[in-house]
Short mmCIF file of C-alpha atoms in Angstrom, two decimals:
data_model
loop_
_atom_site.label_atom_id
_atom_site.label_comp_id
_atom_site.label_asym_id
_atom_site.label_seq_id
_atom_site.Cartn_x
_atom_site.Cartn_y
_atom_site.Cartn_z
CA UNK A 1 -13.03 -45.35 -34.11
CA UNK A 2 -12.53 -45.50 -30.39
CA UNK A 3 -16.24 -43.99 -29.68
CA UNK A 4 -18.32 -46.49 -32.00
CA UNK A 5 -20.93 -48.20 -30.12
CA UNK A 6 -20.04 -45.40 -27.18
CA UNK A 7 -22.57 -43.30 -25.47
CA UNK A 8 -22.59 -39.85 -26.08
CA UNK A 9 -22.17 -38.92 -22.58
CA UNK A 10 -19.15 -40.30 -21.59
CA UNK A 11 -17.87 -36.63 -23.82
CA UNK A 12 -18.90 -34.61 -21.27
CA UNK A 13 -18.95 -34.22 -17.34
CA UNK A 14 -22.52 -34.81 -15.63
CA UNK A 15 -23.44 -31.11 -15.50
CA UNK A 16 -22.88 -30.58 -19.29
CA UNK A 17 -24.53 -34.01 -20.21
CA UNK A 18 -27.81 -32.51 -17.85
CA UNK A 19 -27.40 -28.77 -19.97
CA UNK A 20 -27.10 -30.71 -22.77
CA UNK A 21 -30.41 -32.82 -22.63
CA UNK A 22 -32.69 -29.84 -20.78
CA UNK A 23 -31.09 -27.00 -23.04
CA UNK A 24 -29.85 -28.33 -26.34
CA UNK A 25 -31.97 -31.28 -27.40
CA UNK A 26 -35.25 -29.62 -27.66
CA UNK A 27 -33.87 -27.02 -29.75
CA UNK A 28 -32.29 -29.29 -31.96
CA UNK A 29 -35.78 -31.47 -31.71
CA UNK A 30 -37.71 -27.79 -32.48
CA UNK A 31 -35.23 -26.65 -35.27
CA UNK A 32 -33.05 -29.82 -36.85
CA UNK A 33 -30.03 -27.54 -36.10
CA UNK A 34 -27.67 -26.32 -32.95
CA UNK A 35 -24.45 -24.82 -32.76
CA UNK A 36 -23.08 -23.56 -30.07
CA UNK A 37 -20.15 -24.17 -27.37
CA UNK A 38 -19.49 -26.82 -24.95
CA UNK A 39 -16.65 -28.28 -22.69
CA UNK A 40 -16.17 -31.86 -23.96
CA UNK A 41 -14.05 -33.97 -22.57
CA UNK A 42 -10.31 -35.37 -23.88
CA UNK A 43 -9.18 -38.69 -23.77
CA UNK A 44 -7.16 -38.16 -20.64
CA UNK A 45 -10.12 -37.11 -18.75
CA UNK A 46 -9.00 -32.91 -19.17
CA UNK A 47 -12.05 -30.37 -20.39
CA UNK A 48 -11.50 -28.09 -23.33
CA UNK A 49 -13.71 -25.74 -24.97
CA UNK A 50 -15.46 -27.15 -28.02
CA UNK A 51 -17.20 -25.84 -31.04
CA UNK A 52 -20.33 -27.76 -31.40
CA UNK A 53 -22.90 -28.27 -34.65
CA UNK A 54 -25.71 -30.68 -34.59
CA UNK A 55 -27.61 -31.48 -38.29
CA UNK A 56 -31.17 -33.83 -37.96
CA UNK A 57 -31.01 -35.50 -41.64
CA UNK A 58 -34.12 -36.23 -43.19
CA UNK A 59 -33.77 -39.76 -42.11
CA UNK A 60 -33.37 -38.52 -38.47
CA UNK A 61 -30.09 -39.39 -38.02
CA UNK A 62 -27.68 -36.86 -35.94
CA UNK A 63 -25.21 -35.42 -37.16
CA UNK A 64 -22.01 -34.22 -34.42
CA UNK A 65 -19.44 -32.03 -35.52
CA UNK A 66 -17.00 -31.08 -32.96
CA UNK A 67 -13.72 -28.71 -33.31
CA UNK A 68 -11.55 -27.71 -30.17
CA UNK A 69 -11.37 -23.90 -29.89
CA UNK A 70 -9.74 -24.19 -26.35
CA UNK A 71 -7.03 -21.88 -28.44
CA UNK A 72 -9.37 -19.32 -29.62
CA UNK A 73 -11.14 -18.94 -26.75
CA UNK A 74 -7.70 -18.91 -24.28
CA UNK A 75 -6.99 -15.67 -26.75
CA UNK A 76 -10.34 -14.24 -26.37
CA UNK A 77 -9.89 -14.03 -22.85
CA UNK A 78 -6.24 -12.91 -22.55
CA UNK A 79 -7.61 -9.87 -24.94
CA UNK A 80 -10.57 -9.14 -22.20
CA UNK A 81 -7.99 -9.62 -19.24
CA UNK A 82 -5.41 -7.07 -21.32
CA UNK A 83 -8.54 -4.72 -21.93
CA UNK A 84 -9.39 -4.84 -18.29
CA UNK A 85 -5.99 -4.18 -17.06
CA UNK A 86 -5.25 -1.50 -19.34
CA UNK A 87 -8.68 0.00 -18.16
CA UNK A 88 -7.19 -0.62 -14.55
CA UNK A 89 -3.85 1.21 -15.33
CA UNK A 90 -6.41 4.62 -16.92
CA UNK A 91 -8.31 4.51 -13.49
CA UNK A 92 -5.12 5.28 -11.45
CA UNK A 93 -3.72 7.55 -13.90
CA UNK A 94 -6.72 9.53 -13.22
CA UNK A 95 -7.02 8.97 -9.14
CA UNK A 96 -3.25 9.98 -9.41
CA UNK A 97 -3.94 13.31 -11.41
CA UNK A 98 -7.17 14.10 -9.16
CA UNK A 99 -5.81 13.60 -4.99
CA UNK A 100 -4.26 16.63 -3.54
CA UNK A 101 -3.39 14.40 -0.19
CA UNK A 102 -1.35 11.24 0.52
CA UNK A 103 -4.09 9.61 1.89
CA UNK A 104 -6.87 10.26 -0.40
CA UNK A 105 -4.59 8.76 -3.07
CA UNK A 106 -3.96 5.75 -1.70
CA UNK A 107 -7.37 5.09 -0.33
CA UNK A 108 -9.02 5.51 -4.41
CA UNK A 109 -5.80 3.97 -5.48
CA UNK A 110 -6.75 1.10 -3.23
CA UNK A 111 -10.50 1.07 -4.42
CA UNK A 112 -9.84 1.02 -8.03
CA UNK A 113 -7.73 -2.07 -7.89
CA UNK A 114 -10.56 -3.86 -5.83
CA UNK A 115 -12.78 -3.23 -8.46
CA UNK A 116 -11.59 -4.56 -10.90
CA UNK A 117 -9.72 -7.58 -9.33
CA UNK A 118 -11.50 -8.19 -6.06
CA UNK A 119 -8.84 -9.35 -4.09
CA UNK A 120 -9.55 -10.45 -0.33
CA UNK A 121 -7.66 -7.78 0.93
CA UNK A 122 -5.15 -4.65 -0.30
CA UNK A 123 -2.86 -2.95 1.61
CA UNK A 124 -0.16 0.25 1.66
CA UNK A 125 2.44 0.02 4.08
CA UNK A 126 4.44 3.57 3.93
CA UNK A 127 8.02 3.36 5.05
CA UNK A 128 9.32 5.48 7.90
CA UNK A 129 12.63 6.81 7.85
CA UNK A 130 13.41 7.96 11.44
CA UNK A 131 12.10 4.73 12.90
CA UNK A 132 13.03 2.26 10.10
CA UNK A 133 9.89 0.62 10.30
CA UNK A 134 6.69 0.17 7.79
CA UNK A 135 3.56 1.58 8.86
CA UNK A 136 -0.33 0.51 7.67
CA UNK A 137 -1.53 3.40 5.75
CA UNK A 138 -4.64 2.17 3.78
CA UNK A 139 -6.61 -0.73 3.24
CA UNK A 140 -9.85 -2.18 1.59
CA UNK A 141 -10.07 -4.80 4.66
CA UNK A 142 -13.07 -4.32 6.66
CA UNK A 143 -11.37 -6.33 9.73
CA UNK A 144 -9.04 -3.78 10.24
CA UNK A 145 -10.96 -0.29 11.14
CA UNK A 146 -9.47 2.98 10.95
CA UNK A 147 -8.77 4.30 14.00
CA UNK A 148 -6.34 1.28 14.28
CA UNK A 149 -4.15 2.79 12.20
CA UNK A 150 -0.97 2.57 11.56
CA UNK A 151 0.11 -1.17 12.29
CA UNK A 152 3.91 -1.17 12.19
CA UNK A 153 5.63 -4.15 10.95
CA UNK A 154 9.73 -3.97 11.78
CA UNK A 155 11.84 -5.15 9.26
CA UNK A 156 12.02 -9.08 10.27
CA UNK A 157 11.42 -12.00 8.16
CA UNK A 158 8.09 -11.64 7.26
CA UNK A 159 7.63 -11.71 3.43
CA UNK A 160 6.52 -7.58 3.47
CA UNK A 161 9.65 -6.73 5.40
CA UNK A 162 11.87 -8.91 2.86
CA UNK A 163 10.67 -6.68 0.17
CA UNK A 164 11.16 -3.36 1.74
CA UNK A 165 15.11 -5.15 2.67
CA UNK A 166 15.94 -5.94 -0.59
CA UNK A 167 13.62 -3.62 -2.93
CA UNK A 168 12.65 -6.80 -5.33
CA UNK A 169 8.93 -7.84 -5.96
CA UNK A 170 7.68 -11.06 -4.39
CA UNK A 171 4.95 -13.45 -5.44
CA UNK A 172 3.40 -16.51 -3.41
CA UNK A 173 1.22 -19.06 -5.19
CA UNK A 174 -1.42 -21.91 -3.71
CA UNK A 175 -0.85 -20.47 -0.07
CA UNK A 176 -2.84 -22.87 2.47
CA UNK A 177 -2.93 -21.87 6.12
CA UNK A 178 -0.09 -19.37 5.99
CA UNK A 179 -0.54 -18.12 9.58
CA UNK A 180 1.78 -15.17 8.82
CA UNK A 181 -0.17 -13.83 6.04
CA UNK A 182 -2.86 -14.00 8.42
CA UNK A 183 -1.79 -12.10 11.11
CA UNK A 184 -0.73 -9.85 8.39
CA UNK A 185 -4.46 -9.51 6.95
CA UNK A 186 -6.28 -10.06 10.08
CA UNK A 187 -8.27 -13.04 8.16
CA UNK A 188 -8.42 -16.64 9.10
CA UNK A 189 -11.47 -17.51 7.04
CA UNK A 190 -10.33 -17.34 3.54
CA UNK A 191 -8.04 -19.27 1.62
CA UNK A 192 -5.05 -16.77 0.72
CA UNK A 193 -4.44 -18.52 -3.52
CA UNK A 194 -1.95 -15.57 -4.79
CA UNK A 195 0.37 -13.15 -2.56
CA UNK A 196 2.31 -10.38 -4.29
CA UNK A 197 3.74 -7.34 -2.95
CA UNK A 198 5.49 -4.78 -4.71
CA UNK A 199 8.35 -1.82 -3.63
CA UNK A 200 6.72 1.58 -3.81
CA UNK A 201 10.23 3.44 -4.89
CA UNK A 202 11.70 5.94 -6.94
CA UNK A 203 15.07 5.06 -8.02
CA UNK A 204 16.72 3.72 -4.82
CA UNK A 205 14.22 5.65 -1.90
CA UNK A 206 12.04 3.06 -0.85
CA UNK A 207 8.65 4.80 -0.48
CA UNK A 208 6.53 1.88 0.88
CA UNK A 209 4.90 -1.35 -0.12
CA UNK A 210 2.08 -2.23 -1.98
CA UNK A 211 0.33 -5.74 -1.20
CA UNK A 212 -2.29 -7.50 -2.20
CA UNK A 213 -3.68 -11.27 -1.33
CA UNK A 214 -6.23 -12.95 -3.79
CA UNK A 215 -8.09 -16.29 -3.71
CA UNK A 216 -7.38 -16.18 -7.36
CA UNK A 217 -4.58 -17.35 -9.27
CA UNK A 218 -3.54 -14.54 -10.68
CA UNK A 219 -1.84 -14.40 -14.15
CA UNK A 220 1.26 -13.12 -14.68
CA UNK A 221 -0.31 -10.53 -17.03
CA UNK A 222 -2.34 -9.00 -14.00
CA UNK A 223 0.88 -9.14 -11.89
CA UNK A 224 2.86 -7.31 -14.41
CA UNK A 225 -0.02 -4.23 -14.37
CA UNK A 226 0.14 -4.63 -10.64
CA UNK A 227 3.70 -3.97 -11.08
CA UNK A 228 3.02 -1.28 -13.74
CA UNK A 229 0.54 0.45 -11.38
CA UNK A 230 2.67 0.39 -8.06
CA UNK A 231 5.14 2.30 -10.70
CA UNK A 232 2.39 4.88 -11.26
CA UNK A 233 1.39 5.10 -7.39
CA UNK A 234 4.87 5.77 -6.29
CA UNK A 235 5.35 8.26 -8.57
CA UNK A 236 2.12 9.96 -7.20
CA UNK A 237 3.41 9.65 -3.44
CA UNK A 238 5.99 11.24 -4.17
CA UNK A 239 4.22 13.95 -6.33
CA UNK A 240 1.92 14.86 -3.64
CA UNK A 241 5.21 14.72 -0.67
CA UNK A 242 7.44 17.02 -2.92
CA UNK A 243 4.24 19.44 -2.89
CA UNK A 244 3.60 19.13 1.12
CA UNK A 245 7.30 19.94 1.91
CA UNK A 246 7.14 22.60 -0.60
CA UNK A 247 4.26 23.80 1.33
CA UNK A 248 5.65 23.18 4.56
CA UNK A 249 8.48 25.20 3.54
CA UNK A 250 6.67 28.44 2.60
CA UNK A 251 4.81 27.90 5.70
CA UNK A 252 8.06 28.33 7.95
CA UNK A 253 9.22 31.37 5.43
CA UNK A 254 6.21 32.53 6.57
CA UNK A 255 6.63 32.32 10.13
CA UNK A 256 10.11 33.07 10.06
CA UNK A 257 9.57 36.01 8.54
CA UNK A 258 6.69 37.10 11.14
CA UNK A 259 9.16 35.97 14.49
CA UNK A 260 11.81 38.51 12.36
CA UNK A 261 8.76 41.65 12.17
CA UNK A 262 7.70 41.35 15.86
CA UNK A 263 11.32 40.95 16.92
CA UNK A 264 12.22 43.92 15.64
CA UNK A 265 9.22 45.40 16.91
CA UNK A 266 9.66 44.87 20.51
CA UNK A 267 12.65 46.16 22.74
CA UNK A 268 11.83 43.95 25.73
CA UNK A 269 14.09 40.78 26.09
CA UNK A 270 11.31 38.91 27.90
CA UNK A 271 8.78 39.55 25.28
CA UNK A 272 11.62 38.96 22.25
CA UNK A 273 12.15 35.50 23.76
CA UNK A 274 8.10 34.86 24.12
CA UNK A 275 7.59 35.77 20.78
CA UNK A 276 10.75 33.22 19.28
CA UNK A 277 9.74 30.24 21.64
CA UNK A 278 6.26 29.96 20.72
CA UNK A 279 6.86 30.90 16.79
CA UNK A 280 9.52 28.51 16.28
CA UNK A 281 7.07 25.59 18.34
CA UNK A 282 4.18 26.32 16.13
CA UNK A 283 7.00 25.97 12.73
CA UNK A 284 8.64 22.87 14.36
CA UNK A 285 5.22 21.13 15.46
CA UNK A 286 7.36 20.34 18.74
CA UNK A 287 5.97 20.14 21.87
CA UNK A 288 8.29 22.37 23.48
CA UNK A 289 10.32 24.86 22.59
CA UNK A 290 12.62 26.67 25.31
CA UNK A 291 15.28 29.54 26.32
CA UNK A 292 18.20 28.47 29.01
CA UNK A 293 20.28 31.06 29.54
CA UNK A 294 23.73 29.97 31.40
CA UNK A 295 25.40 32.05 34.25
CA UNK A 296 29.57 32.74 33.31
CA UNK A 297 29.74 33.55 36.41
CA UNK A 298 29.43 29.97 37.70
CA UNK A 299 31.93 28.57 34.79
CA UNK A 300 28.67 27.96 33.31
CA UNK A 301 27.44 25.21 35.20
CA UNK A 302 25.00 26.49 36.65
CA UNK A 303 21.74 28.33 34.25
CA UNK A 304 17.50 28.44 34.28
CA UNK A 305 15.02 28.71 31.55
CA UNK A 306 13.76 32.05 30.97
CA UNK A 307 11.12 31.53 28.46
CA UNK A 308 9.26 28.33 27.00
CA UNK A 309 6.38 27.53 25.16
CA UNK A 310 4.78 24.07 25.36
CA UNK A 311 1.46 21.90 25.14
CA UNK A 312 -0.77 20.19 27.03
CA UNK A 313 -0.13 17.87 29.14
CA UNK A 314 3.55 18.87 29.71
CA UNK A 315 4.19 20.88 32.59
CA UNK A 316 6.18 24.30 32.47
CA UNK A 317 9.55 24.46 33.29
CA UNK A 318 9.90 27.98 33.11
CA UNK A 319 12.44 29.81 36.02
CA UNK A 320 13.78 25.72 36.59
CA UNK A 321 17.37 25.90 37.54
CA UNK A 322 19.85 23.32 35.99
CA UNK A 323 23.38 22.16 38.12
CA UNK A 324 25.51 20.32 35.07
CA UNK A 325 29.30 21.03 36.13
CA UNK A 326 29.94 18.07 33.20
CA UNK A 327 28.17 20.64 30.84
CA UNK A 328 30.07 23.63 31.80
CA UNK A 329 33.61 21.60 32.31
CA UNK A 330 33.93 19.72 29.46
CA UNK A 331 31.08 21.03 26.58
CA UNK A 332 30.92 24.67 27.22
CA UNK A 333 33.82 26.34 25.45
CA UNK A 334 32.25 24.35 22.22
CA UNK A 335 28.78 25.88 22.45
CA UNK A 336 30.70 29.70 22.78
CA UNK A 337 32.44 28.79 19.52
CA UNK A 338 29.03 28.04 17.72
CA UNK A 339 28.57 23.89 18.20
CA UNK A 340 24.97 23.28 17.20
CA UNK A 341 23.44 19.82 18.47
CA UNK A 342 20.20 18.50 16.92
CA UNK A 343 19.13 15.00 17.87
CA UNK A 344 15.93 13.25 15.80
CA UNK A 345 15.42 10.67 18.65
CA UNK A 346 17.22 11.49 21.75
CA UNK A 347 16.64 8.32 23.28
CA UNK A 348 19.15 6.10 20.44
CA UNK A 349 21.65 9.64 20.65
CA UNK A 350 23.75 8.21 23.68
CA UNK A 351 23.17 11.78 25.35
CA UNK A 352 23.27 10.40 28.81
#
């Protein structure tokens, strides 16, 4: 009762009322029948989607009939999102299965989650024991080249290094002119909608982080497969590292077991040490490896390296005496009983 005497048009917003008179009318006009969909307008001004049938009689009225299937069209598209997403999951299942290398498989990882949700940018940040800090491994933004890598972010308070902290998913919503996020994914230019990054871990090891920023809204569907696939990435990661220190291990079997041959081969002391200095550099991947030999005649405080190997650019210190009466007073007698010392960053071991 509230439309008699109403214009038509007052149903729909100007773009539908234009699509409506080009598109509709002369169809109806043609064939004395349409039925297709629209978005009409409610009462309180909101669009829904609407079933729409329009009957000429044979007295040339027209006849409206209008049914809201905002309902049945909201599940229509949760079924293509869930199709979609499931296809999205298959995709990295199979870049998983496929990558023999770290980076490989985060790179396609990466690329098959653009595809299919074309976010403004994706990134892997890898964490790094030793230093405690995440590192940039991978991304689909073109701002940030290659060679650049790896950015490291320390654990502060921006919203990556709160996940990496506390091992708990995080998701931002209607971000405007969040100039951390920027920095983050070198891009000024686009509004950031939808922020979510995800823990790349396996039980409690924190492998890395997985982010991505959309100028979508993003349901919470897609950000439970995000989650979902993260799962599936980690796993990977740590796939492919279990198979490179498996690898690396064999590798120094290897070695060892060559240093042990051509040992026993030689009867030389000089060549005996060349051989175990530049063996054991090429299993550590150091830069150095050397032989000091101490002099007990001199309480051993006094001693020179007798055999090194190194790389370029560091220069030799081969035949270098060493003076260190704190060495030989206070440290010695542990070394003769077997002490072993092994530092992973000498400068936070407090050696001075």
């Amino acid at each position: 009762a509230e439309l008699l005497g109403k214009n038509w048009r007052i149903l729909y917003d100007p773009k539908q009322v234009n699509w409506i008179e080009t598109e509709v009318f002369p169809i109806v006009q043609k064939q004395s029948y349409w039925r297709g969909i629209t978005k009409s307008k409610r009462k309180n001004g909101t669009l829904f989607d609407a079933e729409v049938t329009l009957n000429v009689t044979s007295e040339g009225d027209l006849i409206c009939i209008c049914k809201d299937i905002s309902h049945r069209v909201k599940a229509k598209e949760e079924l293509l999102e869930k199709i979609k997403l499931a296809q999205l999951n298959a995709d990295i299942g199979v870049v998983l299965t496929e990558q023999n290398n770290i980076s490989d498989c985060l790179k396609n990882s990466l690329a098959v989650i653009s595809n299919h949700l074309d976010p403004i940018s994706l990134q892997v940040w890898l964490f790094d024991k030793t230093s405690q800090t995440l590192k940039l491994k991978a991304s689909n933004n073109p701002n940030i080249k290659s060679d650049e890598f790896p950015y490291v972010i320390e654990f502060s308070r921006d919203p990556i290094s709160r996940v990496a902290r506390n091992h708990y998913s995080i998701v931002h919503r209607h971000l405007v002119n969040d100039l951390q996020l920027q920095e983050i994914t070198k891009i000024s230019d686009k509004v950031i909608v939808t922020f979510a990054a995800y823990p790349l871990k396996i039980q409690d090891n924190l492998l890395g982080i997985i982010a991505i920023f959309s100028q979508q809204n993003l349901s919470n569907h897609t950000l439970d497969c995000l989650e979902s696939s993260t799962n599936e990435i980690a796993l990977g990661i740590e796939r492919l590292q279990t198979q490179l220190n498996l690898k690396r291990q064999l590798e120094k079997t290897t070695l060892l077991a060559r240093i042990t041959q051509e040992i026993r081969q030689s009867l030389e002391p000089e060549q005996i040490f060349g051989i175990a200095t530049k063996q054991l550099r090429q299993i550590l991947a150091a830069d150095r490896v050397a032989i000091f030999r101490l002099f007990p005649e001199t309480n051993y405080v006094q001693g020179k390296f007798i055999s090194e190997d190194t790389i370029h650019p560091f220069k030799s210190i081969l035949d270098r005496k060493v003076l260190d009466p704190c060495f030989g007073y206070d440290h010695s007698s542990s070394y003769k009983q077997g002490k072993i010392l092994a530092n992973a960053n000498i400068y936070d071991a407090n050696l001075s």
